[in-house]
CSV table of C-alpha atoms and ligand atoms in Angstrom, one decimal:
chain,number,residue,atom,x,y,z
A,1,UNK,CA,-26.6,115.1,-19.3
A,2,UNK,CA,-29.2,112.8,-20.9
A,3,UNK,CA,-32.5,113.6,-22.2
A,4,UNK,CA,-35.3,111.3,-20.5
A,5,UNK,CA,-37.1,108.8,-23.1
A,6,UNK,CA,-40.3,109.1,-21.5
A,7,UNK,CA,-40.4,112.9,-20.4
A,8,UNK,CA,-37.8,114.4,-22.2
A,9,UNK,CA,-36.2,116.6,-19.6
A,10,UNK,CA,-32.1,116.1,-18.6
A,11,UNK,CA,-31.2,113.6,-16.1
A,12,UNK,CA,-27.6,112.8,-14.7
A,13,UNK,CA,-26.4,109.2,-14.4
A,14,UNK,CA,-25.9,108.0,-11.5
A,15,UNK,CA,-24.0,104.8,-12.8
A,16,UNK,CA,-21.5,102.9,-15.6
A,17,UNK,CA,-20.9,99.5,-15.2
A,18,UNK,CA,-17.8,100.3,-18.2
A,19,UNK,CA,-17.7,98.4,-21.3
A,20,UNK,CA,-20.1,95.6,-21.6
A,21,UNK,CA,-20.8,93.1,-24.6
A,22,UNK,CA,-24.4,92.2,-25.7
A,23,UNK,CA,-25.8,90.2,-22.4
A,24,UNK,CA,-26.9,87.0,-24.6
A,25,UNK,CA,-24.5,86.7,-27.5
A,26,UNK,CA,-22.3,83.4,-26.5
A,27,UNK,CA,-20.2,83.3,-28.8
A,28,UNK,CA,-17.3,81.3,-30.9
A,29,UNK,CA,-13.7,82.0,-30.8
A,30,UNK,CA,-13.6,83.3,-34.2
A,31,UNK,CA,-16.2,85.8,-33.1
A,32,UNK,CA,-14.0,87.5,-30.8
A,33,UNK,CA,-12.7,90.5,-32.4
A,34,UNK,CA,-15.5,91.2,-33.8
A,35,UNK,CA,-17.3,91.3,-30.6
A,36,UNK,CA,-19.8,94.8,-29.8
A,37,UNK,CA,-19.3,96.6,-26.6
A,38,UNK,CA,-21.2,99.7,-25.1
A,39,UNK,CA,-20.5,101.5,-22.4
A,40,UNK,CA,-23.9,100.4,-19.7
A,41,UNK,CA,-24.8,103.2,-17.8
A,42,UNK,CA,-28.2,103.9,-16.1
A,43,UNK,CA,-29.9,107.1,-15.2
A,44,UNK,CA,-32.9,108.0,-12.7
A,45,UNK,CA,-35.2,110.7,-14.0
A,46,UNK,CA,-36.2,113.1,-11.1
A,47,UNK,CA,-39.1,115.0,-13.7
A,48,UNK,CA,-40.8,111.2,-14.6
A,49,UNK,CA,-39.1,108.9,-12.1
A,50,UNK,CA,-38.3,106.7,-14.7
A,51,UNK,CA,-35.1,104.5,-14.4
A,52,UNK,CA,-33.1,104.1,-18.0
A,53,UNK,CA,-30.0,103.0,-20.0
A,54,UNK,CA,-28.5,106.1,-21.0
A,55,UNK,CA,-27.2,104.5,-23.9
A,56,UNK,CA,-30.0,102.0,-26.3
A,57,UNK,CA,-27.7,99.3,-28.1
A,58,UNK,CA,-29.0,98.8,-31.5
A,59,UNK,CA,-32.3,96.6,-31.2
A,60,UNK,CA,-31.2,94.8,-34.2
A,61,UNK,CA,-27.7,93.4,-32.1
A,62,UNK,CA,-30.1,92.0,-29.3
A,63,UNK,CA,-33.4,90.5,-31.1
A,64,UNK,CA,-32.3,89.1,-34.1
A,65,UNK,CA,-33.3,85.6,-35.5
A,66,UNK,CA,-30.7,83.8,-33.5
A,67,UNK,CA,-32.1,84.9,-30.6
A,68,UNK,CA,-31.3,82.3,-28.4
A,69,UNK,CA,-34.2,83.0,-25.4
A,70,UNK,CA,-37.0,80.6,-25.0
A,71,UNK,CA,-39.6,80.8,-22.7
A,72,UNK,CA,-40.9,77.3,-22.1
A,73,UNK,CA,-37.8,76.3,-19.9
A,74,UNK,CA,-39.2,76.3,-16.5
A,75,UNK,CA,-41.1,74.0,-14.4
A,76,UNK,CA,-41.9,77.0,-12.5
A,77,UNK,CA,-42.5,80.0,-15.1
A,78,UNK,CA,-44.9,77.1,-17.2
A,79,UNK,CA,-46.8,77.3,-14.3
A,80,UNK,CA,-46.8,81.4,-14.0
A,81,UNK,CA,-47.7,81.9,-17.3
A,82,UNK,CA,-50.6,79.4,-16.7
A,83,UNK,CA,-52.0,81.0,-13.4
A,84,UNK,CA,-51.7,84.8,-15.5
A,85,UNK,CA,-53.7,83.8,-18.4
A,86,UNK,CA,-56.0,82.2,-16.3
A,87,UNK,CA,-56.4,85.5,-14.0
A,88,UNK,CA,-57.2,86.7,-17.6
A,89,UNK,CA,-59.5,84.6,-18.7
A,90,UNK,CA,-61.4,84.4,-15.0
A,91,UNK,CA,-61.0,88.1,-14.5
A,92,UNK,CA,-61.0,90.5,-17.2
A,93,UNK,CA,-62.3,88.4,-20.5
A,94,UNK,CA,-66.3,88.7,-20.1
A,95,UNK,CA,-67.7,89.6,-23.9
A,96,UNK,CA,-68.8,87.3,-26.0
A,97,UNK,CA,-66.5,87.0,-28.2
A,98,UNK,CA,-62.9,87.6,-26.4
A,99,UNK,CA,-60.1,89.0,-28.4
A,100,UNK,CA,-56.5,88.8,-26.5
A,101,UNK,CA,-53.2,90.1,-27.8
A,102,UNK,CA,-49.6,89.5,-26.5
A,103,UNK,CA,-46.7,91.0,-27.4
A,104,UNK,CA,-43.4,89.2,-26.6
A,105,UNK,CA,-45.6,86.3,-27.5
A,106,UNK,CA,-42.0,84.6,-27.3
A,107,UNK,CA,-42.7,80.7,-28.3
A,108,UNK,CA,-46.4,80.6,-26.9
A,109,UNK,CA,-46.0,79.7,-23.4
A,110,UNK,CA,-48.9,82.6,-22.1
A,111,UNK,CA,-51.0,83.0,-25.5
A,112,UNK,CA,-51.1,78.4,-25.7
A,113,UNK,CA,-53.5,78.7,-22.7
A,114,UNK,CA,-56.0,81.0,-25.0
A,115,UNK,CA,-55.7,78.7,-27.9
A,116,UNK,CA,-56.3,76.1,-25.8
A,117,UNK,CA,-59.6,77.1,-24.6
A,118,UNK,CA,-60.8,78.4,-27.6
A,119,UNK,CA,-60.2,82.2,-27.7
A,120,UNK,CA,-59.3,84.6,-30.1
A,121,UNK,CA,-55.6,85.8,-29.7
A,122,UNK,CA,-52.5,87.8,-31.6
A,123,UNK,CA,-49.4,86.8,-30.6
A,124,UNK,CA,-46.5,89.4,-31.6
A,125,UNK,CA,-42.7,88.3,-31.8
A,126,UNK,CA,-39.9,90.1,-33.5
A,127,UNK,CA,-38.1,87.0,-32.9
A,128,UNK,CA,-38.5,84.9,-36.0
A,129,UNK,CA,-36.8,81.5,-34.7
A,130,UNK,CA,-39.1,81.6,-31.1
A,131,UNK,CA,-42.3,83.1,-33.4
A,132,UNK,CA,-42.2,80.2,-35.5
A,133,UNK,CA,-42.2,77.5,-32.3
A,134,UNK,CA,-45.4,79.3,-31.1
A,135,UNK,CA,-46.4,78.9,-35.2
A,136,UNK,CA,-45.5,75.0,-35.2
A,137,UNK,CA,-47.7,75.1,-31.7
A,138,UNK,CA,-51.0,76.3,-33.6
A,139,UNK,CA,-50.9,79.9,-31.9
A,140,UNK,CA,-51.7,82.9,-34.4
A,141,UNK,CA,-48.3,85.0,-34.3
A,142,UNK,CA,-47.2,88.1,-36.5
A,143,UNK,CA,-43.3,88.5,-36.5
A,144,UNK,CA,-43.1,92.6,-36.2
A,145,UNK,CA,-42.2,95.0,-33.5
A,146,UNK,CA,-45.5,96.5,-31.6
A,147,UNK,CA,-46.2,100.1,-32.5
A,148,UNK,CA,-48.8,102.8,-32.9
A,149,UNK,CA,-48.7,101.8,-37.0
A,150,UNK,CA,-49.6,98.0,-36.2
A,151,UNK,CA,-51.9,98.7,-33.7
A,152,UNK,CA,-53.8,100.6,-36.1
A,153,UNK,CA,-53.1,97.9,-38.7
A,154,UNK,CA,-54.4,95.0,-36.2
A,155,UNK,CA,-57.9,97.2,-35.3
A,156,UNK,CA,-58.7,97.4,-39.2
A,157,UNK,CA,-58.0,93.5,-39.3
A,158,UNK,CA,-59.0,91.9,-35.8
A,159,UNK,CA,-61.2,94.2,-34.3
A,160,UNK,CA,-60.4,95.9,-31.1
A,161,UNK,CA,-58.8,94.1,-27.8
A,162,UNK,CA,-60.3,92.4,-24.4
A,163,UNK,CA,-56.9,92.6,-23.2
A,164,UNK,CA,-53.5,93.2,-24.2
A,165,UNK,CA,-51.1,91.5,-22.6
A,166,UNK,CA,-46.9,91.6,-21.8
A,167,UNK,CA,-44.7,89.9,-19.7
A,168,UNK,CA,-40.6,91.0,-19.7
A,169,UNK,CA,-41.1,93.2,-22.7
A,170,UNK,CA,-42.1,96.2,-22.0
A,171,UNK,CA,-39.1,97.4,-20.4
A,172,UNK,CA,-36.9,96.1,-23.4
A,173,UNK,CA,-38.5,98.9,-25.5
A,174,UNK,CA,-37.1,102.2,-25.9
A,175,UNK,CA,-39.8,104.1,-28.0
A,176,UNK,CA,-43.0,103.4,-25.3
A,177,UNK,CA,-44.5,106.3,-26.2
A,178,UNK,CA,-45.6,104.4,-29.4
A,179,UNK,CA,-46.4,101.3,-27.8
A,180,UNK,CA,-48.5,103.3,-25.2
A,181,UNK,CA,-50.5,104.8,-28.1
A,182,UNK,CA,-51.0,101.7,-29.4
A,183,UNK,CA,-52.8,100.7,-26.4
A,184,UNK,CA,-54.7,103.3,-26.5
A,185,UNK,CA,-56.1,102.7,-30.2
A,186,UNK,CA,-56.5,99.0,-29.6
A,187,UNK,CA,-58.5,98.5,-26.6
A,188,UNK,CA,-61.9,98.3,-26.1
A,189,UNK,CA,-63.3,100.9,-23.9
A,190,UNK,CA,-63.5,98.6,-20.8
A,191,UNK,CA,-60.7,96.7,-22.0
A,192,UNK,CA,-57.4,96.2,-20.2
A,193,UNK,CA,-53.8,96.1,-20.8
A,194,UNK,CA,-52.3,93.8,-18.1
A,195,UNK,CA,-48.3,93.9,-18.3
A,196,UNK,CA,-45.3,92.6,-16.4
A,197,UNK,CA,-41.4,93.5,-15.9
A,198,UNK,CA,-38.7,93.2,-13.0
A,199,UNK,CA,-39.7,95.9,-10.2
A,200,UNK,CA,-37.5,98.8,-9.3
A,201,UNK,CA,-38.0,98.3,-5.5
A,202,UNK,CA,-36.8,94.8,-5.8
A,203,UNK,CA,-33.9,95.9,-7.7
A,204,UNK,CA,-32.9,98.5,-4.7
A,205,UNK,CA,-34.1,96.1,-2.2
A,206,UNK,CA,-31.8,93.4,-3.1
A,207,UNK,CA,-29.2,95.1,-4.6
A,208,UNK,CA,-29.7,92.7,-7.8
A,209,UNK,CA,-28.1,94.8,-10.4
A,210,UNK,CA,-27.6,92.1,-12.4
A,211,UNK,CA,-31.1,92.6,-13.8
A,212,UNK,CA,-29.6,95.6,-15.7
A,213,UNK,CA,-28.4,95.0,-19.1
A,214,UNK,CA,-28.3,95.7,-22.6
A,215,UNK,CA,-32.4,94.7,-23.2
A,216,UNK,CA,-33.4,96.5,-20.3
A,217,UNK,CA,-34.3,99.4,-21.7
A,218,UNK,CA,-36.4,100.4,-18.5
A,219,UNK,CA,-36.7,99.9,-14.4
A,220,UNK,CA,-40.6,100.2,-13.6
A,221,UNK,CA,-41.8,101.8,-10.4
A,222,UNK,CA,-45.6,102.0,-10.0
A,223,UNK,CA,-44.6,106.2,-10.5
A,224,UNK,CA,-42.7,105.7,-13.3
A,225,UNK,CA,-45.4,103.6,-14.9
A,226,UNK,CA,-48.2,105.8,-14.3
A,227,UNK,CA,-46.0,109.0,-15.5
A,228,UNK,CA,-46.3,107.2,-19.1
A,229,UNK,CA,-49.6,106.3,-19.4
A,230,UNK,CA,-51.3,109.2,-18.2
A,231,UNK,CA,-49.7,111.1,-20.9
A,232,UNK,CA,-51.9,108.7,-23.1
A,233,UNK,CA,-55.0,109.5,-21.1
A,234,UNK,CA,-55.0,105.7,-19.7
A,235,UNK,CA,-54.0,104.8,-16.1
A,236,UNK,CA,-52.6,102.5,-13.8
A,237,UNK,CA,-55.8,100.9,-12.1
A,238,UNK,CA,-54.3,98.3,-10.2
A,239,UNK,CA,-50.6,96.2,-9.1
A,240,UNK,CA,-49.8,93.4,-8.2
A,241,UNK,CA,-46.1,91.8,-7.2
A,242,UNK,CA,-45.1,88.8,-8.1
A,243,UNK,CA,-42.6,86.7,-7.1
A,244,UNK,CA,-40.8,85.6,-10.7
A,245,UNK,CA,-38.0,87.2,-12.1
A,246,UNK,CA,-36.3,88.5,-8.8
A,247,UNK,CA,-39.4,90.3,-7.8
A,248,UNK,CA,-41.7,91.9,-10.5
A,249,UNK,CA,-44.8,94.0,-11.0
A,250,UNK,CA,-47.6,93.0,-12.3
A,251,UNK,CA,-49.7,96.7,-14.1
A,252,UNK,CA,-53.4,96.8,-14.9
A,253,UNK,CA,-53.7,99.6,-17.1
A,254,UNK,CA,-57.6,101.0,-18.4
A,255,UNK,CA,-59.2,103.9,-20.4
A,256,UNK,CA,-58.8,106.9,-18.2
A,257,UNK,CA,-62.1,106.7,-15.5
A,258,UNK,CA,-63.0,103.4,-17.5
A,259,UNK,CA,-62.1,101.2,-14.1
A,260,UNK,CA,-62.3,102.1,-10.1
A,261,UNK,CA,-58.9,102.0,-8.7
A,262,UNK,CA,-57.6,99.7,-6.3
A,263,UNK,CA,-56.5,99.8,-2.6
A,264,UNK,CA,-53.4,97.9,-3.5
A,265,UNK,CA,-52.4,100.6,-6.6
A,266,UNK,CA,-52.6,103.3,-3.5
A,267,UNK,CA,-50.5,101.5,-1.0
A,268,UNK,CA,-48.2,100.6,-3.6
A,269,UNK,CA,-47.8,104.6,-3.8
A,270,UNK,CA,-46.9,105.1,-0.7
A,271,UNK,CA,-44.8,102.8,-0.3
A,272,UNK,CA,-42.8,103.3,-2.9
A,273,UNK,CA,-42.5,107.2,-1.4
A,274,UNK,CA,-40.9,105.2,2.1
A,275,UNK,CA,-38.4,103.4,-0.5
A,276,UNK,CA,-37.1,106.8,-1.8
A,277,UNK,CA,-38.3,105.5,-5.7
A,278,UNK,CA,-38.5,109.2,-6.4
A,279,UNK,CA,-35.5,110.5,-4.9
A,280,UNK,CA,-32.0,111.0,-6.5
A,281,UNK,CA,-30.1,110.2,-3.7
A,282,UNK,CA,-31.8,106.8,-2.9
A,283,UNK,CA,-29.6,106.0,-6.5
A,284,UNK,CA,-26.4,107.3,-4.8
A,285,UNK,CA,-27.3,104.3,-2.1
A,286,UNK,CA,-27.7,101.6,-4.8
A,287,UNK,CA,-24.6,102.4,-6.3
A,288,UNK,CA,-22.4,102.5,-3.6
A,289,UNK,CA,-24.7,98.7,-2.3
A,290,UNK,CA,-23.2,97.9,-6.0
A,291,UNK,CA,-20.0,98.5,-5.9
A,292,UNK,CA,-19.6,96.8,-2.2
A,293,UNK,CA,-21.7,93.6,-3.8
A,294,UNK,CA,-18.6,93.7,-6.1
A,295,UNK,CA,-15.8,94.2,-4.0
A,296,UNK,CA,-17.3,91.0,-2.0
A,297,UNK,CA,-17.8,88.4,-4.6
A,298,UNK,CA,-14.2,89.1,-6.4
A,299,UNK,CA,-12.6,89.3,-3.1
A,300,UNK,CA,-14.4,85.7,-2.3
A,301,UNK,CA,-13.5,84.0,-5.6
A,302,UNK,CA,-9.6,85.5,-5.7
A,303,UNK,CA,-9.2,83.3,-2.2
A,304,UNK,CA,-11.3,80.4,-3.7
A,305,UNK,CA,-8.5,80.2,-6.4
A,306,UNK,CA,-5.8,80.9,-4.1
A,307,UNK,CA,-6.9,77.9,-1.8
A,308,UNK,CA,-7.0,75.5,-4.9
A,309,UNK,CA,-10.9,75.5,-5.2
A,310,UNK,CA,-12.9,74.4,-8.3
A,311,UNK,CA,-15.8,77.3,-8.9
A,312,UNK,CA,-18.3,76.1,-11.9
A,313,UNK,CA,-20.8,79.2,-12.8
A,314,UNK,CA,-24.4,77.7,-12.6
A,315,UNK,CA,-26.9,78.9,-15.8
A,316,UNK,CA,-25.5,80.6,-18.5
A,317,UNK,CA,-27.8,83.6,-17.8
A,318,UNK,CA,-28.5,87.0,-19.7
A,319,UNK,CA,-28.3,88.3,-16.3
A,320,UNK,CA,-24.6,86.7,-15.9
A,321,UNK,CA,-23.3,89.0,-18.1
A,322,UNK,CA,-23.3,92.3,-16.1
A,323,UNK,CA,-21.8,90.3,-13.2
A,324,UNK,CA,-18.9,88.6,-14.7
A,325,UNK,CA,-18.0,91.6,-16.9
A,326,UNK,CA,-18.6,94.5,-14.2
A,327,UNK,CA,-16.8,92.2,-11.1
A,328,UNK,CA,-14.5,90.7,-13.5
A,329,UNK,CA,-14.6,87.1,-13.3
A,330,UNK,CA,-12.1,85.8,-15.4
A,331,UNK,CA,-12.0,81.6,-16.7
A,332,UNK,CA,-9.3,81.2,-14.5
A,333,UNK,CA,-11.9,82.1,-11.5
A,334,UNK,CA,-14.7,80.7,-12.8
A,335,UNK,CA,-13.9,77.5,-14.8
A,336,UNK,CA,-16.9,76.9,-16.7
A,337,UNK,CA,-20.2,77.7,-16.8
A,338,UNK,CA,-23.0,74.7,-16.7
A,339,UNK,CA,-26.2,75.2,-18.7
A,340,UNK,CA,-28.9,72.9,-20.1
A,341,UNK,CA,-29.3,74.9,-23.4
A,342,UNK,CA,-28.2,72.8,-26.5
A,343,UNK,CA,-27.3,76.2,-28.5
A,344,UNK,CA,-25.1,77.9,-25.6
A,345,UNK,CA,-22.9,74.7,-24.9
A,346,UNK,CA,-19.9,74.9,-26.8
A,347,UNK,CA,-19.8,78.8,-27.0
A,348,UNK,CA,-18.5,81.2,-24.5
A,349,UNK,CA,-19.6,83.7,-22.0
A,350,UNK,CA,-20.3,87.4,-24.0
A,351,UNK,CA,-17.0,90.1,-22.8
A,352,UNK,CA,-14.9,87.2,-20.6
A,353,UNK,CA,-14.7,84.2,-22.8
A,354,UNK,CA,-15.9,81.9,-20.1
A,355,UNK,CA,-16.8,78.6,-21.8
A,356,UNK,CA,-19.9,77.5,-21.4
A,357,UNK,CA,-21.0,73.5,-21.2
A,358,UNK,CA,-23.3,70.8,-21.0
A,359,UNK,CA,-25.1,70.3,-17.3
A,360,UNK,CA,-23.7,66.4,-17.8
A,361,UNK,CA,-20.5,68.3,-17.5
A,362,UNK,CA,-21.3,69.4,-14.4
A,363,UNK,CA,-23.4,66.3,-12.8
A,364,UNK,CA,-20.0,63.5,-14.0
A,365,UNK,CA,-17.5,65.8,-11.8
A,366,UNK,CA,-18.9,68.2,-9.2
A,367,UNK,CA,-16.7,71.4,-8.4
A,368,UNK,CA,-16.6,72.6,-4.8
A,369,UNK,CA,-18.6,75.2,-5.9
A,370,UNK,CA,-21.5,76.6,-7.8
A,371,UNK,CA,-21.8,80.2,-8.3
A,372,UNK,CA,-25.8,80.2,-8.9
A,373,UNK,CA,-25.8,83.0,-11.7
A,374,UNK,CA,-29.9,81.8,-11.8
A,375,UNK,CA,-30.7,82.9,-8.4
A,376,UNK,CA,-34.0,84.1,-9.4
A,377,UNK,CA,-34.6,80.4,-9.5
A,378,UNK,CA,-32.9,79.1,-6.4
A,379,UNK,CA,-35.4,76.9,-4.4
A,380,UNK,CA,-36.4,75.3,-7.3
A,381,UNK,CA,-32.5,74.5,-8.6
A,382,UNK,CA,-31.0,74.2,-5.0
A,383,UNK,CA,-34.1,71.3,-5.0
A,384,UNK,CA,-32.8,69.8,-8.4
A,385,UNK,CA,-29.6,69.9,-6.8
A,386,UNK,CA,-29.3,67.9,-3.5
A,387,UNK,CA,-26.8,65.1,-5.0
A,388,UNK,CA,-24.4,68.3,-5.3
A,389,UNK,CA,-25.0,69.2,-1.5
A,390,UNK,CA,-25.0,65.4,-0.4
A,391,UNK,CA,-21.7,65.5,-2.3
A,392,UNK,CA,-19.6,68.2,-0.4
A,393,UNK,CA,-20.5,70.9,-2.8
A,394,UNK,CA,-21.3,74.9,-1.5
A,395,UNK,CA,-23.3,77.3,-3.5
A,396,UNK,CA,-22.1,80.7,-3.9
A,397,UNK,CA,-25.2,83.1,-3.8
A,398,UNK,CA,-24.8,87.3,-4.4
A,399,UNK,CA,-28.2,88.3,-4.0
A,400,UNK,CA,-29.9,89.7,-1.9
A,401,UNK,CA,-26.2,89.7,-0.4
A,402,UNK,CA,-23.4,87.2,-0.5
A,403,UNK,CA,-23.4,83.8,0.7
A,404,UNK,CA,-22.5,80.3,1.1
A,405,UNK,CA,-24.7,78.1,1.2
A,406,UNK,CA,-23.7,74.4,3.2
B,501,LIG,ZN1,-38.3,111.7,-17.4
C-alpha cells in the first residue's frame, strides 16, 4: 500500500518494471559500480485518478547540472513550441503590458518567441547548464525549482502573471500541491496557466510504456488534472491534444468561475469514462498489453541474432531506458545505439551498458536493422532516413504494437 501524492488516500500498484537505473545517465565504464537503481513501479489512484511512481528517485540524481536534455533539437518540436507561444500570444495575452512565465524554461525554445516580440517573461530552470543557453540567448531565466515560496517571491518582484506556462514538466514533479498554489498566488484574476505533458489515454491506447520513467513523476488524465486543481480553487477550463511526445494534453487552467468552460473539456470527460481512465481494472489490461509488448520484441531480436542479423538502436532516448532494462536487451542484441548528441557518444546506455555512438557511425555502415527507440518522431526520421530503406535496411517499431517496417 502507497499513499497517493495528490489525495493522500492508499492505492495498490498495479506494476514494477524491477530494477531500473536513472533513464538519462549514460555513463563511462568507470561509473559502473557506482551506478543508482530503484525499483520503477507505478500505481493508479482510484480516490483522485491520478497515475504515479510509487517510488520518487531523488530529484537531485535526475536534474542536476549535467543534465544532458536540450530542447532545441527538433525540426519538428522548434516548430510546436512556436505555434504554442503564438496560441499565447494570439489567444490569451490581451493587457497592456503582458507578463509570461515558464517553468521548464529548458534552453529557451518556448519563452525566445516572447523575447522576440517584445514581452515580458520569467523563465524557470533548475538545470544550470540548459538555463545558461537560454541566458546566452537573451531570455530572462532564474535557476530554482518552482514552488509556492518563489511564486510568492516572483509577485513581490514582477508583478502578477498573463500566463504561466509548462510543457513536459509538470508531471516530473512530485510536490504539485506547491506548484498548484503557486499558480494560484501568481495569476492575474483572468489570467491563465496553459500546461502540457504525455496523456494517459495515449499511454493505454498505445501500450507506450516506455513513457514511464524515473522523471515521470505523473500520468495526466483530464480527471486526474482537474482532481488537483480544484483543491486550489482553480479549474480545468479547457484541453486540447496534441500530437508531440506520443500523444499529449494540452490544460487551460483559470481562477475558479474566472473563464466559461469549453465543449472540448466536456467531451474530453466522457470519453475518458469510455476509456476506463478511472477504473482499476483498465490498469490490470495495460499491464498484461505490457508484458505481451515484451514478450514480442525480445522474442523478435533473440531470432534476429540467431539468423546473424546486425540490430543498431536508433536515438539514445530517455524513453530507451525502460525498454532495454525492462525487455532486457543486452549489447549482444542490440549492437550499438546511434545518436546525434555530442555528450552521449562515447558513453553507454544507463542499467545495460549498451554503447552509444556517433550517427556517422551509423550512416558509413548500415545494420539490417534499426530499432527506432524515437518513435515519437518516426515520420519525421523514417523521412531523414530513406538512404537506409533504399539500402536494404528494416526498422523495428514497438509502438503502438510491433513491427517491421520494409
Ligand atoms: Zn489520489
Amino acid at each position: 500500500m502507497s499513499n497517493c501524492l495528490i489525495c493522500a488516500n492508499t492505492y495498490e500498484p498495479f506494476m514494477s518494471f524491477g530494477q531500473m537505473p536513472i533513464a538519462n545517465a549514460f555513463l563511462s565504464p568507470e561509473q559502473f559500480p557506482s551506478e543508482y537503481f530503484f525499483e520503477l513501479q507505478v500505481g493508479f489512484c482510484p480516490t483522485c485518478a491520478m497515475v504515479q511512481l510509487v517510488t520518487q528517485p531523488d530529484r537531485e540524481m535526475i536534474f542536476h547540472e549535467n543534465y544532458a536534455f536540450f530542447s532545441s533539437t527538433s525540426a519538428r518540436m522548434e516548430a510546436h513550441f512556436m505555434e504554442f507561444a503564438d496560441l499565447v500570444i494570439k489567444g490569451y495575452i490581451q493587457s497592456a503590458d503582458p507578463f509570461v512565465i515558464e517553468i521548464g524554461s529548458n534552453d529557451g525554445i518556448m519563452l525566445q518567441h516572447f523575447a522576440n516580440s517584445g514581452i515580458r517573461h520569467l523563465g524557470i530552470e533548475p538545470s544550470a547548464n540548459v538555463a545558461q543557453v537560454a541566458i546566452d540567448k537573451g531570455i530572462q531565466t532564474i535557476t530554482r525549482f518552482f514552488d509556492e515560496q518563489l511564486a510568492r517571491e516572483i509577485v513581490e518582484e514582477y508583478g502578477q502573471a498573463d500566463a504561466f506556462l509548462g510543457a513536459n514538466v509538470m508531471c516530473h514533479i512530485p510536490y504539485l500541491h506547491s506548484v498548484a498554489a503557486g499558480v494560484k498566488i501568481l495569476l492575474k484574476p483572468d489570467g491563465v496557466m496553459i500546461f502540457e505533458d504525455p496523456y494517459l489515454g495515449d499511454i493505454i491506447e498505445k501500450t507506450s510504456y516506455d513513457q514511464i520513467y524515473d522523471e515521470h513523476a505523473f500520468y495526466f488524465s483530464v480527471a486526474s488534472v482537474s482532481y488537483l486543481f480544484e483543491q486550489h480553487d482553480l479549474e480545468v477550463v479547457d484541453v486540447q491534444p496534441q500530437n508531440v511526445h506520443g500523444g499529449s494534453m494540452r490544460y487551460v487552467i483559470a481562477h475558479q468561475g474566472a473563464h466559461p468552460v469549453s465543449s472540448a473539456m466536456v467531451a474530453q470527460h466522457v470519453k475518458e469514462d469510455t476509456l476506463g481512465l478511472r477504473s482499476a481494472e483498465t490498469f490490470d489490461g495495460l499491464r498484461k498489453n505490457i508484458e505481451h509488448s515484451r514478450d514480442a520484441l525480445i522474442n523478435l531480436l533473440r531470432n534476429l541474432k540467431q539468423n546473424g542479423k546486425r540490430v543498431v538502436g536508433y536515438a539514445a532516448t530517455s524513453k530507451s531506458t525502460t525498454v532495454i532494462n525492462y525487455c532486457g536487451i543486452t549489447p549482444d542484441m542490440v549492437e550499438y545505439i546511434s545518436d546525434t548528441t555530442p555528450i552521449k557518444q562515447g558513453k553507454f546506455s544507463p542499467g545495460m551498458h549498451i554503447p552509444v555512438r556517433s550517427y556517422e557511425t551509423f550512416k558509413a555502415n548500415y545494420p539490417d536493422y534499426a530499432l527506432l527507440f524515437g518513435w515519437n518522431h518516426a515520420e519525421e526520421i523514417m523521412a531523414k532516413e530513406q538512404p537506409f530503406r533504399s539500402a536494404g535496411g528494416k526498422w523495428v517499431v514497438y509502438v503502438p504494437k510491433l513491427q517491421i517496417l520494409e
